[in-house]
Short mmCIF file of C-alpha atoms in Angstrom, two decimals:
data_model
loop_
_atom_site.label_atom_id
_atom_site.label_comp_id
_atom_site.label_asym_id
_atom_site.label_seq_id
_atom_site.Cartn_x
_atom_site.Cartn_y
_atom_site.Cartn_z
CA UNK I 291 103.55 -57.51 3.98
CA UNK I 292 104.14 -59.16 0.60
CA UNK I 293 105.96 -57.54 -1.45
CA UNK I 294 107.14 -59.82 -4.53
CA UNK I 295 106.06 -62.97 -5.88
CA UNK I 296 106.77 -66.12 -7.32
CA UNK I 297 104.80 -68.12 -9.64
CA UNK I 298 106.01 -71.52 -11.34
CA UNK I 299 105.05 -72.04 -14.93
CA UNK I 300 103.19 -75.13 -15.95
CA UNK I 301 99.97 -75.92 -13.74
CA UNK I 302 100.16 -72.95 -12.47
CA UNK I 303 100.05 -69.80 -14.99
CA UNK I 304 100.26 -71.78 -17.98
CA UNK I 305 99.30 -75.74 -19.07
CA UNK I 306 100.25 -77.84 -21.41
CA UNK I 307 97.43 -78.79 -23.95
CA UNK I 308 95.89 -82.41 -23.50
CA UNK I 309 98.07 -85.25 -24.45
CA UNK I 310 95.64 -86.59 -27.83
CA UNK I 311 95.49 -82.66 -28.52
CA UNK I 312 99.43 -82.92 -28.87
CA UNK I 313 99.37 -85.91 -30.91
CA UNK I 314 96.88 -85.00 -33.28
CA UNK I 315 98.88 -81.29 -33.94
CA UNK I 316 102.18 -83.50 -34.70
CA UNK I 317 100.35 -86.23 -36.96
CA UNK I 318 99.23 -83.34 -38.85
CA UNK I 319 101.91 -81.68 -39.41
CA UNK I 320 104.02 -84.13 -40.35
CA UNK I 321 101.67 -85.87 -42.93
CA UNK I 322 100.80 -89.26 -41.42
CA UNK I 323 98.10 -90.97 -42.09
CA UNK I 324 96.70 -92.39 -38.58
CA UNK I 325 93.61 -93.73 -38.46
CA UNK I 326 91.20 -92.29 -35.28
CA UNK I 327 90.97 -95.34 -33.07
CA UNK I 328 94.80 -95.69 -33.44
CA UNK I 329 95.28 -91.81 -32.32
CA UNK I 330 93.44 -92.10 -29.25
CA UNK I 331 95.03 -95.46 -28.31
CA UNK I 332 98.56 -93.95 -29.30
CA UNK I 333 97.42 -90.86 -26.92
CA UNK I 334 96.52 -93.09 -24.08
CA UNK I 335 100.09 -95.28 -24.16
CA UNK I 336 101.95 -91.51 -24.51
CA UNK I 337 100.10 -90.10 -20.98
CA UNK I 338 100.84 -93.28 -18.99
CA UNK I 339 104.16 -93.23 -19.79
CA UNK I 340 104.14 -89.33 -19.06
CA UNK I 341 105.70 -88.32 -22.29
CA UNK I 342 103.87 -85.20 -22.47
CA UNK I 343 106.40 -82.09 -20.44
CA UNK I 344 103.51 -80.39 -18.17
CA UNK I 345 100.98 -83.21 -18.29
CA UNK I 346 100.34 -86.24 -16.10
CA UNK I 347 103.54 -87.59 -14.92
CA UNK I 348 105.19 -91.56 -16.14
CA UNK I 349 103.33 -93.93 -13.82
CA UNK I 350 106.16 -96.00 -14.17
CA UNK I 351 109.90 -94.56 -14.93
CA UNK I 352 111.74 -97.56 -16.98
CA UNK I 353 115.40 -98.34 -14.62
CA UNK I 354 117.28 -97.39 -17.54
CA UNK I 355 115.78 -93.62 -17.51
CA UNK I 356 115.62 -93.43 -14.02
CA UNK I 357 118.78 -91.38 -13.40
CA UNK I 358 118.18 -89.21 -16.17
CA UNK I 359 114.47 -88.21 -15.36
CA UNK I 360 115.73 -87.31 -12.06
CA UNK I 361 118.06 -85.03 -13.23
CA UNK I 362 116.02 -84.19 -16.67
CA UNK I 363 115.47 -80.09 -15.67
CA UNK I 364 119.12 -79.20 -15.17
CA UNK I 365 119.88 -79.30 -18.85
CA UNK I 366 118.43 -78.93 -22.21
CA UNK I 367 119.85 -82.36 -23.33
CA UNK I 368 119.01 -84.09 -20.62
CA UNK I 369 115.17 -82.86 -20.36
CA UNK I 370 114.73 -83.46 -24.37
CA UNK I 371 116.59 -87.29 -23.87
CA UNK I 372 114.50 -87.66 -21.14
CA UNK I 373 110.82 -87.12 -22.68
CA UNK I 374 112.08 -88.19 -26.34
CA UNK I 375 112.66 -91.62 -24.36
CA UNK I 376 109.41 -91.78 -22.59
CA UNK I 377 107.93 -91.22 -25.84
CA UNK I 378 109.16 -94.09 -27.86
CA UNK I 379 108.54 -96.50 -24.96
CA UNK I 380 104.41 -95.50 -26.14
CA UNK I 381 105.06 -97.91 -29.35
CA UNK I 382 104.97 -94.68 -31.70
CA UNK I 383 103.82 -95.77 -35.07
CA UNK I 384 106.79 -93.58 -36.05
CA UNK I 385 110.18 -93.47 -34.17
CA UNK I 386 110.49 -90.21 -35.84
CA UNK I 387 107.73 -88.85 -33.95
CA UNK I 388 109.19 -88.57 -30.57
CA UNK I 389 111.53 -86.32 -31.85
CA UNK I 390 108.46 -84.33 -33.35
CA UNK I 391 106.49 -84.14 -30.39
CA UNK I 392 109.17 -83.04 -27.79
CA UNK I 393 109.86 -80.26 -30.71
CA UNK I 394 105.95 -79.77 -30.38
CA UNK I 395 106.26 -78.70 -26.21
CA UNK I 396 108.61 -75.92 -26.86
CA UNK I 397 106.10 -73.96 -28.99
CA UNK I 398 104.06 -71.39 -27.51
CA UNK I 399 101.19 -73.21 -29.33
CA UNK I 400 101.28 -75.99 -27.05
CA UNK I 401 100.51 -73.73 -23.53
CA UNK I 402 97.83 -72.56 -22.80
CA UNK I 403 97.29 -69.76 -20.46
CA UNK I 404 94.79 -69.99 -17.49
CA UNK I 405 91.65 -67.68 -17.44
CA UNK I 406 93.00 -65.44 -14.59
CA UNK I 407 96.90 -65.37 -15.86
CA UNK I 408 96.83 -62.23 -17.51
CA UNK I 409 94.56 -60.26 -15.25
CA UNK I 410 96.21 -61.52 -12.25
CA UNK I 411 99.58 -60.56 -13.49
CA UNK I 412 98.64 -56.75 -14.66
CA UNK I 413 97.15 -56.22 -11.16
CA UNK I 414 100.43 -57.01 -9.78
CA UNK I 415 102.38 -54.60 -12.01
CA UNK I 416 99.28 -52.25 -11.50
CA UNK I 417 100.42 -52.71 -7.59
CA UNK I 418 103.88 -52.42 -8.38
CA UNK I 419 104.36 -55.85 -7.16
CA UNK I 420 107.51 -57.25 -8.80
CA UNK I 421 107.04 -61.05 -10.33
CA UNK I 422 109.30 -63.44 -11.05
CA UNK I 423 108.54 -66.96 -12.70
CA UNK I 424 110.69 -69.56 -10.83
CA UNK I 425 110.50 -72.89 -12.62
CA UNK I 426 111.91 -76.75 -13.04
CA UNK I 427 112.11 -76.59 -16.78
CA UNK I 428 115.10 -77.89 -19.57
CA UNK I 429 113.82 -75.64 -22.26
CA UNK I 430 113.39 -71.60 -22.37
CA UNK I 431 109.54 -71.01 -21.69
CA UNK I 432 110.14 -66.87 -22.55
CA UNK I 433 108.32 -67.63 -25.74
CA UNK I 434 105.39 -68.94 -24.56
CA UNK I 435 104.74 -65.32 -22.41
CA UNK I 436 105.71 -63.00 -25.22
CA UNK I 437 103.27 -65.53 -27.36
CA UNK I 438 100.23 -64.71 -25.19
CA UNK I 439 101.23 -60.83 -24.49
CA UNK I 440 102.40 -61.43 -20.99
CA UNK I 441 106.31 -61.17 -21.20
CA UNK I 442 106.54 -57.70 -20.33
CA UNK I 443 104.64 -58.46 -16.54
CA UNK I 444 107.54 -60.42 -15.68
CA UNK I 445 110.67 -58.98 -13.98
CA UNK I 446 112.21 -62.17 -13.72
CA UNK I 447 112.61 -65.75 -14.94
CA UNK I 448 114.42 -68.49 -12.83
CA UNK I 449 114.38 -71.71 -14.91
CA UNK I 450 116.10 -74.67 -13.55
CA UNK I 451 118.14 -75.45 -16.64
CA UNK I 452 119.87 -72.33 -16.80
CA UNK I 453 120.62 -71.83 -12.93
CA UNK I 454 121.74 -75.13 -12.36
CA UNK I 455 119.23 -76.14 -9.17
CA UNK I 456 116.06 -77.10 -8.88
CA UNK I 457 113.40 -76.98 -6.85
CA UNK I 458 112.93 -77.63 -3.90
CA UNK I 459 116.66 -76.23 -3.35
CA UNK I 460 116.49 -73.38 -1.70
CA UNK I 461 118.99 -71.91 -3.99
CA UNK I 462 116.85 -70.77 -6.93
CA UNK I 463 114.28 -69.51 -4.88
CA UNK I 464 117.01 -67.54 -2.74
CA UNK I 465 118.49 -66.47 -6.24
CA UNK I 466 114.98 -64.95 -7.26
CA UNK I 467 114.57 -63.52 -4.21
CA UNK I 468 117.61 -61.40 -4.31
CA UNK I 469 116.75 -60.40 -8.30
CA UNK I 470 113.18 -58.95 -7.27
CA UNK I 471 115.13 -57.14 -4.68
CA UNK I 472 112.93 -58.51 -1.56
CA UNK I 473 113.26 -59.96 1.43
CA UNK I 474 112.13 -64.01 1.55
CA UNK I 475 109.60 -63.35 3.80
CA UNK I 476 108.25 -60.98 2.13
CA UNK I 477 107.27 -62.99 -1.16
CA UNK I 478 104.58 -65.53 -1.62
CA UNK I 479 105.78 -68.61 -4.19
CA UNK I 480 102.71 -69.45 -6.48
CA UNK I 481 102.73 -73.35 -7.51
CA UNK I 482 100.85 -76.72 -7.90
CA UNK I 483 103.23 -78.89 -6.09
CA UNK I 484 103.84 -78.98 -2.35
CA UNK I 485 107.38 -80.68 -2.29
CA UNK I 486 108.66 -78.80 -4.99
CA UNK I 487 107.37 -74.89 -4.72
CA UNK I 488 107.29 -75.90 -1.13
CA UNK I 489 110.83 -75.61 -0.83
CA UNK I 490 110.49 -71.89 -0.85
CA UNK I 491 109.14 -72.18 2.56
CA UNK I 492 112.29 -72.89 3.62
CA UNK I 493 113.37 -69.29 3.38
CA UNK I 494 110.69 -67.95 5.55
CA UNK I 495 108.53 -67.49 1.95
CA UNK I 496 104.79 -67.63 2.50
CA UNK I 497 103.79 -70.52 -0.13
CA UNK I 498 100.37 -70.93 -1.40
CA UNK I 499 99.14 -73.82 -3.73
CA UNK I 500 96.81 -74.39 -6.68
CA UNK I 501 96.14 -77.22 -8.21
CA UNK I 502 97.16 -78.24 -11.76
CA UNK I 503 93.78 -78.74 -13.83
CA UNK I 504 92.58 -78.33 -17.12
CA UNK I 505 92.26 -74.55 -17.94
CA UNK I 506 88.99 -74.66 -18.18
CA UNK I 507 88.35 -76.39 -14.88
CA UNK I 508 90.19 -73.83 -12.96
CA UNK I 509 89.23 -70.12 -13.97
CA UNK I 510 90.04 -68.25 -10.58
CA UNK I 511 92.26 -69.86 -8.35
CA UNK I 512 95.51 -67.63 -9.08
CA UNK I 513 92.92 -64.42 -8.36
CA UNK I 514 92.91 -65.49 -4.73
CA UNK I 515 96.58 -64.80 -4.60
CA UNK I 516 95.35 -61.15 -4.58
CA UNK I 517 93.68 -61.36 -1.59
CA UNK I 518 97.06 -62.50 0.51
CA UNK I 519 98.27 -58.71 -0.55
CA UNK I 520 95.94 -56.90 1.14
CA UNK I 521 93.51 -53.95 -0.36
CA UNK I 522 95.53 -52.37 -3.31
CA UNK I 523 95.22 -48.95 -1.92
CA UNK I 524 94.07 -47.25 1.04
CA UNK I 525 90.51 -46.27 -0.11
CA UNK I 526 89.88 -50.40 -0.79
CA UNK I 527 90.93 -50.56 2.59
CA UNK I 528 87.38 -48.94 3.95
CA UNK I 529 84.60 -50.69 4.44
CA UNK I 530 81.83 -50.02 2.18
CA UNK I 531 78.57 -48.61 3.09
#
């Protein structure tokens, strides 16, 4: 019987907004004048070289960064070197900019919550199901729930930065296990990537995967988590005539 749950943060209740969406909010606000065809070309060099925390990863990780983008979610200064990095290795017009757009990510401006978030959520506090969000992350993502009116359906918050671990270690899922107060086999971890939430299977933790689209591509697939619990109450338990 489940009794708690787990859900990772972006690509799974939350993602981050589209890479030339990013760019264009920075450009603005800091006054540049960019021309359109230079945007979107800017916007294409920043998601291949995966500058963009939450969106498509670097499809190639320069040697010199390669140690620190490994270890980029076990400290604030090492995820913001990390992505600053990434950034100016996209030929900003700007070097300023990189700066600017990491500073961009940690506003809960940039997230964007999925269609079934919310709901999903209050029908596990409805339940009395206890959440906690369990995530690989060098910056503190409480914001972005309070932002969108979700803060107070969380019991919990694991983020990799602050405990010191990461996923797939077993540790921060253990850790967040023993905070909700359950048992690991009695929790279900809620994420979009099978090494990394997988690790909670380690513990005897049911794990059940989503994948990491667009929000508007994906407006039910954290619903079906719902279904692992079982009928809510007795009466839903009955078949209907």
């Amino acid at each position: 019987m489940i009794k708690g749950v787990m859900f990772d943060f972006s690509g799974t209740l939350f993602r981050a907004e589209p890479t030339e969406t990013w760019l264009r909010a920075v450009i603005t606000e800091a006054g540049y004048d960019l021309r359109e065809d230079e945007l979107t070309a800017c916007a294409a060099r920043l998601e291949e070289a995966g500058a963009l925390p939450g969106g498509p990863p670097p499809r190639h990780v320069p040697e010199y960064l390669a140690e620190l983008w490994k270890e980029r979610d076990l400290s604030a200064e090492r995820h913001r070197a990390a992505y600053t990095e990434l950034a100016r290795e996209a030929a900003l017009p700007c070097p300023d900019l990189a700066d600017a757009l990491y500073d961009r990510t940690l506003t809960p401006a940039a997230w964007l919550p999925y269609p079934d978030t919310e709901s999903t959520l209050r029908e596990l506090r409805r339940r009395e199901i206890p959440v906690a969000v369990v995530s690989n992350i060098g910056w503190d993502l409480r914001p972005v729930f309070r932002h969108h009116g979700v803060d107070d359906l969380i019991e919990q918050y694991l983020l990799s930065f602050e405990q010191g671990a990461k996923k797939p270690d077993p540790t921060i899922f253990q850790t967040a296990c023993a905070l909700l107060g359950v048992a690991p086999d009695e929790v279900v971890m809620v994420g979009d990537n099978h090494t990394a939430d997988g690790g909670a299977a380690t513990l005897g933790c049911i794990v059940h995967l989503v994948e990491h689209l667009p929000v508007d591509q994906r407006p039910a697939a954290l619903t079906a988590v719902l279904d692992l619990l079982g009928p809510s109450t007795p009466e839903d338990a009955l078949p209907q005539i």
